[in-house]
CSV table of C-alpha atoms in Angstrom, one decimal:
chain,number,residue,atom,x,y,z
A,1,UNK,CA,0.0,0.0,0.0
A,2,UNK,CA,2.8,2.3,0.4
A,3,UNK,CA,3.2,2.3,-3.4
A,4,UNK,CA,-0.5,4.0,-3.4
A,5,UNK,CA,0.6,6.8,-1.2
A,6,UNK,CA,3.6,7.3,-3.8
A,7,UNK,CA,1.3,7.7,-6.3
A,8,UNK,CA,-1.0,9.4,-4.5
A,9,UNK,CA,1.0,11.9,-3.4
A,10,UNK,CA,2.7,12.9,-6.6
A,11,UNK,CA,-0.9,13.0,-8.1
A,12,UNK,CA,-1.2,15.8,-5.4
A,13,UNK,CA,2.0,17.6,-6.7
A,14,UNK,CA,1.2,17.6,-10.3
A,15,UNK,CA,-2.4,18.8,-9.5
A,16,UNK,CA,-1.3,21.0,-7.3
A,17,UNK,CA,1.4,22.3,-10.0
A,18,UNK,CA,-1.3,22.7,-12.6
A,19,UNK,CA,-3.7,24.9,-10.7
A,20,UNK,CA,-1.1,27.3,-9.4
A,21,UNK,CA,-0.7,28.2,-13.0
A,22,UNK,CA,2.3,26.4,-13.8
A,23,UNK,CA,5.9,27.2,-14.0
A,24,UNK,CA,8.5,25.2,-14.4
A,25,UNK,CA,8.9,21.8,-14.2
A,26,UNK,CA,12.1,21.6,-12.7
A,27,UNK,CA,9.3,22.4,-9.7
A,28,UNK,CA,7.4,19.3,-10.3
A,29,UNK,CA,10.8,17.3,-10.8
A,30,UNK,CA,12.2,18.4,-7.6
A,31,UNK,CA,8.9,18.4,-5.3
A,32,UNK,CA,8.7,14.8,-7.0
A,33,UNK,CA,12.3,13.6,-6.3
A,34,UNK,CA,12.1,14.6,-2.6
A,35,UNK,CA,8.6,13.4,-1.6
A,36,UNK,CA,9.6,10.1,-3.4
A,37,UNK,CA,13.2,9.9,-1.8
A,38,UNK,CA,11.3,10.8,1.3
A,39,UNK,CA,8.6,8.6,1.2
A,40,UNK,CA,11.2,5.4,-0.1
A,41,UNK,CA,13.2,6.4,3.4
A,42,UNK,CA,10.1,6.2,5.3
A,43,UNK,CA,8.6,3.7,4.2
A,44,UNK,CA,12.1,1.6,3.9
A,45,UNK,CA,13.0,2.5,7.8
A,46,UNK,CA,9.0,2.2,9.1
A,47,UNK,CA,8.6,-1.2,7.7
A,48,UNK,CA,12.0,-2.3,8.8
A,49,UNK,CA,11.1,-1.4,12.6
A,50,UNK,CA,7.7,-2.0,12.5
A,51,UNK,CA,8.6,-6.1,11.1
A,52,UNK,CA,11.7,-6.4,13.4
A,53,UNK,CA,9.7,-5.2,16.6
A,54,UNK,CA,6.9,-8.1,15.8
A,55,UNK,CA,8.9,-10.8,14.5
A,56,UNK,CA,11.2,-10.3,17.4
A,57,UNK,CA,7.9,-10.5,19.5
A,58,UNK,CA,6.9,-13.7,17.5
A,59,UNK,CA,10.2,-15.5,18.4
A,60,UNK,CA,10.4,-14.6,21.7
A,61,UNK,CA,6.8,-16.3,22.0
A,62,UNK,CA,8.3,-19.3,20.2
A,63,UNK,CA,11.4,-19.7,22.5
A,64,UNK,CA,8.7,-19.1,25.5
A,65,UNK,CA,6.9,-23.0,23.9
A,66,UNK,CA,10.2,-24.4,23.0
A,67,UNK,CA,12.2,-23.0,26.6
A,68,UNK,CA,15.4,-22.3,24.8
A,69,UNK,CA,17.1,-19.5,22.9
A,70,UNK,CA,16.8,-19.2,19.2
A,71,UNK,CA,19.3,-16.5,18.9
A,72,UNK,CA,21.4,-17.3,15.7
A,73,UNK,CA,19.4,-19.9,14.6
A,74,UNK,CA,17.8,-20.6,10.9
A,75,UNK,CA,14.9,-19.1,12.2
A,76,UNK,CA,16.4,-16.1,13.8
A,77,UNK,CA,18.2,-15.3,10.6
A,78,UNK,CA,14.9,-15.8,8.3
A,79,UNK,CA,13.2,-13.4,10.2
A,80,UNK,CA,15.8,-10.9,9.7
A,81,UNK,CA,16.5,-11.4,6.1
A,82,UNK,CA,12.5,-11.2,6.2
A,83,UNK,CA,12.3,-7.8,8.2
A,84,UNK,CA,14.8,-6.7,5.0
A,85,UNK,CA,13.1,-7.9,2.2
A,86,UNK,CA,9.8,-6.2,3.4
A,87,UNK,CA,11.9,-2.6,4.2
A,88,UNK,CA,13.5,-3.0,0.6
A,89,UNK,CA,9.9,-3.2,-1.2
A,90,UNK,CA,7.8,-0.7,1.4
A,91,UNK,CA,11.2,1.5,0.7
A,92,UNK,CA,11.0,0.9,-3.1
A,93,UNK,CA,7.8,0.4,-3.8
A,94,UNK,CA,6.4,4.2,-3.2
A,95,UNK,CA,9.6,5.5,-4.4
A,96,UNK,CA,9.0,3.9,-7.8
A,97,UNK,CA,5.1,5.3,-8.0
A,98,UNK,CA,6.2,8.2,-7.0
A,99,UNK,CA,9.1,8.6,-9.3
A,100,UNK,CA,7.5,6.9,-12.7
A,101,UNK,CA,4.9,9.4,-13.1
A,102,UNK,CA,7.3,12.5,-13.1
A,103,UNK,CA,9.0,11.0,-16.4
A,104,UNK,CA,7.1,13.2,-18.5
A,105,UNK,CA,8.5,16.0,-16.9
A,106,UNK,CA,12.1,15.3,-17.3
A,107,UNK,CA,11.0,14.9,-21.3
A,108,UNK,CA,9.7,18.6,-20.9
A,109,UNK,CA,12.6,19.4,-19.4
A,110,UNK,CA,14.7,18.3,-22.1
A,111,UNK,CA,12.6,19.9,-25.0
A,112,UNK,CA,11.5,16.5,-26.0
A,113,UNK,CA,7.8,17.4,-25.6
A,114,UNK,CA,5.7,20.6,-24.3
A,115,UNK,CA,4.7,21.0,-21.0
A,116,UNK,CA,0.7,20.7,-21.8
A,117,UNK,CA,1.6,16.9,-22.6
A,118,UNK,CA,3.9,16.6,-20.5
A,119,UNK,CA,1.0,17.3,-18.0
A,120,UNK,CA,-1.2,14.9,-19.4
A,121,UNK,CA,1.1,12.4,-19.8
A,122,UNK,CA,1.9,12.3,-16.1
A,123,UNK,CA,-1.3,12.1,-15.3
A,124,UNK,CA,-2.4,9.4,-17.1
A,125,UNK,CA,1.0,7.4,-16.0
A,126,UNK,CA,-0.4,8.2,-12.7
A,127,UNK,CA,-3.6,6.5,-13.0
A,128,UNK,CA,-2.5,3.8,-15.3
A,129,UNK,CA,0.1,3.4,-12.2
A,130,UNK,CA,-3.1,3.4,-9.7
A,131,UNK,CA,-5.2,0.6,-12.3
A,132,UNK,CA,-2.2,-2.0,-12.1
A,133,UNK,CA,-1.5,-1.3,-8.7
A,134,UNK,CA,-5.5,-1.8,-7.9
A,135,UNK,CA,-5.3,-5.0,-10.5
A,136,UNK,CA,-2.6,-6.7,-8.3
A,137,UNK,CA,-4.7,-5.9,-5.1
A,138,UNK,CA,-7.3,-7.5,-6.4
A,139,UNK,CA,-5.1,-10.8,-7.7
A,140,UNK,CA,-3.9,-11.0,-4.3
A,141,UNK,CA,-7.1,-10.7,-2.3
A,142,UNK,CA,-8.9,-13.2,-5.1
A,143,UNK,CA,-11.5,-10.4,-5.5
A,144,UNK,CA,-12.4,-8.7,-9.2
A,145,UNK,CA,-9.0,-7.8,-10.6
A,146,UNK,CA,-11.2,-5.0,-12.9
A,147,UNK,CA,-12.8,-3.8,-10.2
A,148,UNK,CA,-10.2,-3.1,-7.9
A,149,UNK,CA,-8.4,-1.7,-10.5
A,150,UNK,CA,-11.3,1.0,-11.4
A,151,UNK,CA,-11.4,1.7,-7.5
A,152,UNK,CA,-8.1,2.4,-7.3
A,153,UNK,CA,-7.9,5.0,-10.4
A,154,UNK,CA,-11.4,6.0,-8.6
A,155,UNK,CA,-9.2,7.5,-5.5
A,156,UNK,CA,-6.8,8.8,-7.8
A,157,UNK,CA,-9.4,11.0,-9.6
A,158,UNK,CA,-11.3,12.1,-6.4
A,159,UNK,CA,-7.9,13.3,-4.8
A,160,UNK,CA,-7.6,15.5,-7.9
A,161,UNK,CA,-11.2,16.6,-7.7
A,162,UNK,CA,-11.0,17.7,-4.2
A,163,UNK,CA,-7.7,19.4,-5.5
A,164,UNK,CA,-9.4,21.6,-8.1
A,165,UNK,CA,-12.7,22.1,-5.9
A,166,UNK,CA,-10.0,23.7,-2.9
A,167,UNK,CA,-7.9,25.9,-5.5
A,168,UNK,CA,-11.1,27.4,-6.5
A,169,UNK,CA,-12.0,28.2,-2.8
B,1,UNK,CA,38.2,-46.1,25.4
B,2,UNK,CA,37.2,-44.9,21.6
B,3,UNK,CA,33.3,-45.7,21.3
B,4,UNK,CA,31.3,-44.7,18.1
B,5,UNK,CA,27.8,-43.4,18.5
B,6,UNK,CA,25.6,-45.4,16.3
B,7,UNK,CA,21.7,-45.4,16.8
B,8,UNK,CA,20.5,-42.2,18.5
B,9,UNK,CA,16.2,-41.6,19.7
B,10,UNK,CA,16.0,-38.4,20.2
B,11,UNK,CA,12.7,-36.5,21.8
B,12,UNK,CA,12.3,-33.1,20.8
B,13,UNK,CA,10.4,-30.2,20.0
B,14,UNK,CA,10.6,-28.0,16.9
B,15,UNK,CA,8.9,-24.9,15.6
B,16,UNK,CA,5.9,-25.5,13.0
B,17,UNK,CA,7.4,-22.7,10.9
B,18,UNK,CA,10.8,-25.7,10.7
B,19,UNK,CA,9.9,-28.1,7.7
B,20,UNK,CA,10.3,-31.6,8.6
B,21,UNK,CA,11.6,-32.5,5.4
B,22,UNK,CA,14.8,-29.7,5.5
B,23,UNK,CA,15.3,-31.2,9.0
B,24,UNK,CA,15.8,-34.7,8.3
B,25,UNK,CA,17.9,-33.3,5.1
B,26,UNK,CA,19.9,-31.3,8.0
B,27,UNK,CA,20.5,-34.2,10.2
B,28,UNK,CA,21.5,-36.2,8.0
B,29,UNK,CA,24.3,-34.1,6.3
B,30,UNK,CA,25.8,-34.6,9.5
B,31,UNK,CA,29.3,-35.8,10.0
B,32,UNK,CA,28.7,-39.4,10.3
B,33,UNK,CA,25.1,-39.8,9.9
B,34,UNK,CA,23.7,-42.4,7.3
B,35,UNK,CA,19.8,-42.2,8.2
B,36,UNK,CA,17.1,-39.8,9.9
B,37,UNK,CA,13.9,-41.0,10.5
B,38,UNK,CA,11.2,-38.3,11.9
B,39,UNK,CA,8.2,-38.8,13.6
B,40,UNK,CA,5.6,-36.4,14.2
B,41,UNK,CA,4.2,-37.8,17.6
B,42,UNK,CA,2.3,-34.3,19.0
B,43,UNK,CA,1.2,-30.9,17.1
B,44,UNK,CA,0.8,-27.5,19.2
B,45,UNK,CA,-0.3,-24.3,18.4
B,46,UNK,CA,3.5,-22.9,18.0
B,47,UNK,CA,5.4,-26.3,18.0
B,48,UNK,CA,5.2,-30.0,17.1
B,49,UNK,CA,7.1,-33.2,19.2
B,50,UNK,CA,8.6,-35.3,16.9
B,51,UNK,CA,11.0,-38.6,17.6
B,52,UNK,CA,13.7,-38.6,15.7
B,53,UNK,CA,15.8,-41.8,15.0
B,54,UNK,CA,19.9,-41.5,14.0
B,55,UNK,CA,21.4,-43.6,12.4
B,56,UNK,CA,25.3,-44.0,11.7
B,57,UNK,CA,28.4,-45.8,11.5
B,58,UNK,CA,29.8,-42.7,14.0
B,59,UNK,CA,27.1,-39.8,14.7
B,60,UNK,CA,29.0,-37.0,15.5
B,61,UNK,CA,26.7,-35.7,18.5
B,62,UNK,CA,28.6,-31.9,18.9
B,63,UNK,CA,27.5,-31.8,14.9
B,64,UNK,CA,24.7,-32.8,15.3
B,65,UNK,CA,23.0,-30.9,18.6
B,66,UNK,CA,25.0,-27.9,16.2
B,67,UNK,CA,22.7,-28.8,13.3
B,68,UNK,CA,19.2,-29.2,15.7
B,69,UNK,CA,20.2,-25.9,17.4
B,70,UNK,CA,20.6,-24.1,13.6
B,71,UNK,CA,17.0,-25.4,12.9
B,72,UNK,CA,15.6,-24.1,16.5
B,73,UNK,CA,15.0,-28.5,18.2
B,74,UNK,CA,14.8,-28.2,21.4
B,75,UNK,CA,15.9,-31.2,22.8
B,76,UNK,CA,13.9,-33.1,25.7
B,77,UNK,CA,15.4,-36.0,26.1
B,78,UNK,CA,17.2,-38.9,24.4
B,79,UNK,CA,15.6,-42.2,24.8
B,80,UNK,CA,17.4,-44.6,23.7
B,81,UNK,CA,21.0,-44.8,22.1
B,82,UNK,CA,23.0,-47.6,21.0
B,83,UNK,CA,27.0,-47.2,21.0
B,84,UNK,CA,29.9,-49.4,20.2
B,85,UNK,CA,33.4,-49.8,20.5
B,86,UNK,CA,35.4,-47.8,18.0
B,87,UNK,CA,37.2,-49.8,14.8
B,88,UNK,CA,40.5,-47.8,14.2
B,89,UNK,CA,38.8,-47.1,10.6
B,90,UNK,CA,35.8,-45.8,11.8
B,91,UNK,CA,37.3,-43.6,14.6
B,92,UNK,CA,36.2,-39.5,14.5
């Protein structure tokens, strides 16, 4: 799930860069690469304390059935390479939603296309981003892949409703 | 005197998370270890009790309790065990 707050929250930048009138997209680039660097940190050093603190709490209830230590053990080690794995992807995961949809902009940047497209383009990425993400949910849970998917792109659009409703206020 | 451990039953408990299969496979790598029989005898919420039967010409124990520690087998007691004098050849 931390890949839909990536996403998410760069949907909230380039919304938020389109109705303050625009500029340039160095802007979007740079508000992008720090909340995803910052979100990939968060969500790396979060998940990595959050899983140590309760698999260390699961093992200590295991060594309380089997009355002995399972310090260094295959078991011990699994649960750290586990607590690892987990931090990589909650660390990487919003880091690459985040990051993919700001492409377009580096393209603008570079002349390759103008900045109207370069809008739209990242906004679509965004939602495609939000539909695959929502597709996978839905394979995971067993529930309707399409569904999910359409729920998903749902959130993303409402977010940048309630973003143009507040920059008219 | 040299004596060579070579029939080991061991009564333990292990984790449920611990595959029997990778056990036995663990055991038996052991120095000196030809054959692992495991059998489930009681299931918890968190652990199982299993017997486990050694087998070998000259089971290594310090490898082996190594090798039950690595997999998290807590050992309750060893029931029965078989041990004869050592041949030079087969001397650890």
């Amino acid at each position: 799930m931390n890949a839909f707050d990536g996403a998410l929250t760069i949907l909230g930048v380039i919304v938020g860069f389109v109705v303050s009138g625009g500029g340039s997209p160095r802007l979007v680039l740079s508000a992008g690469v720090g909340a995803s660097l910052a979100m990939g940190i968060s969500g790396a050093v979060g998940a990595y304390m959050a899983e140590t603190a309760e698999r260390r709490q699961q093992l200590r209830e295991l060594e309380n059935h089997l009355f002995r230590s399972l310090e260094g053990s295959r078991i011990d080690r699994a649960a750290h390479q586990a607590a690892l794995w987990v931090a990589f992807v909650d660390g990487i995961s919003p880091a690459l939603a985040a990051g993919i949809p700001i492409i377009p902009f580096l393209l603008v940047l570079k002349g390759i296309v103008v900045l109207q497209v370069g809008i739209i383009a990242s906004l679509i990425l965004n939602l495609v981003m939000l539909f695959i993400l929502g597709i996978f949910l839905g394979k995971v849970s067993g529930e309707n892949i399409w569904l999910r998917g359409l729920l998903m792109v749902g959130a993303g659009v409402l977010t940048a409703l309630i973003l143009l409703a507040l920059s008219v206020i | 005197m040299p004596v060579d451990i070579r029939r080991l039953l061991i009564e333990a408990d292990k984790p449920r998370e611990t595959s029997t299969l990778e056990l036995t496979q663990a055991l038996c790598s052991v120095n000196g270890v030809d054959e692992c029989d495991l059998v489930v005898t009681d299931v918890d919420a968190r652990t199982e009790t299993v017997k486990l039967t050694i087998k070998g010409p000259h089971i290594n124990y310090s490898d082996l309790k190594k090798a039950m520690d690595d997999n998290g087998i807590a050992i309750k007691g060893i029931d029965e065990v078989n041990v004869v004098k050592a041949r030079k050849s087969t001397q650890t």
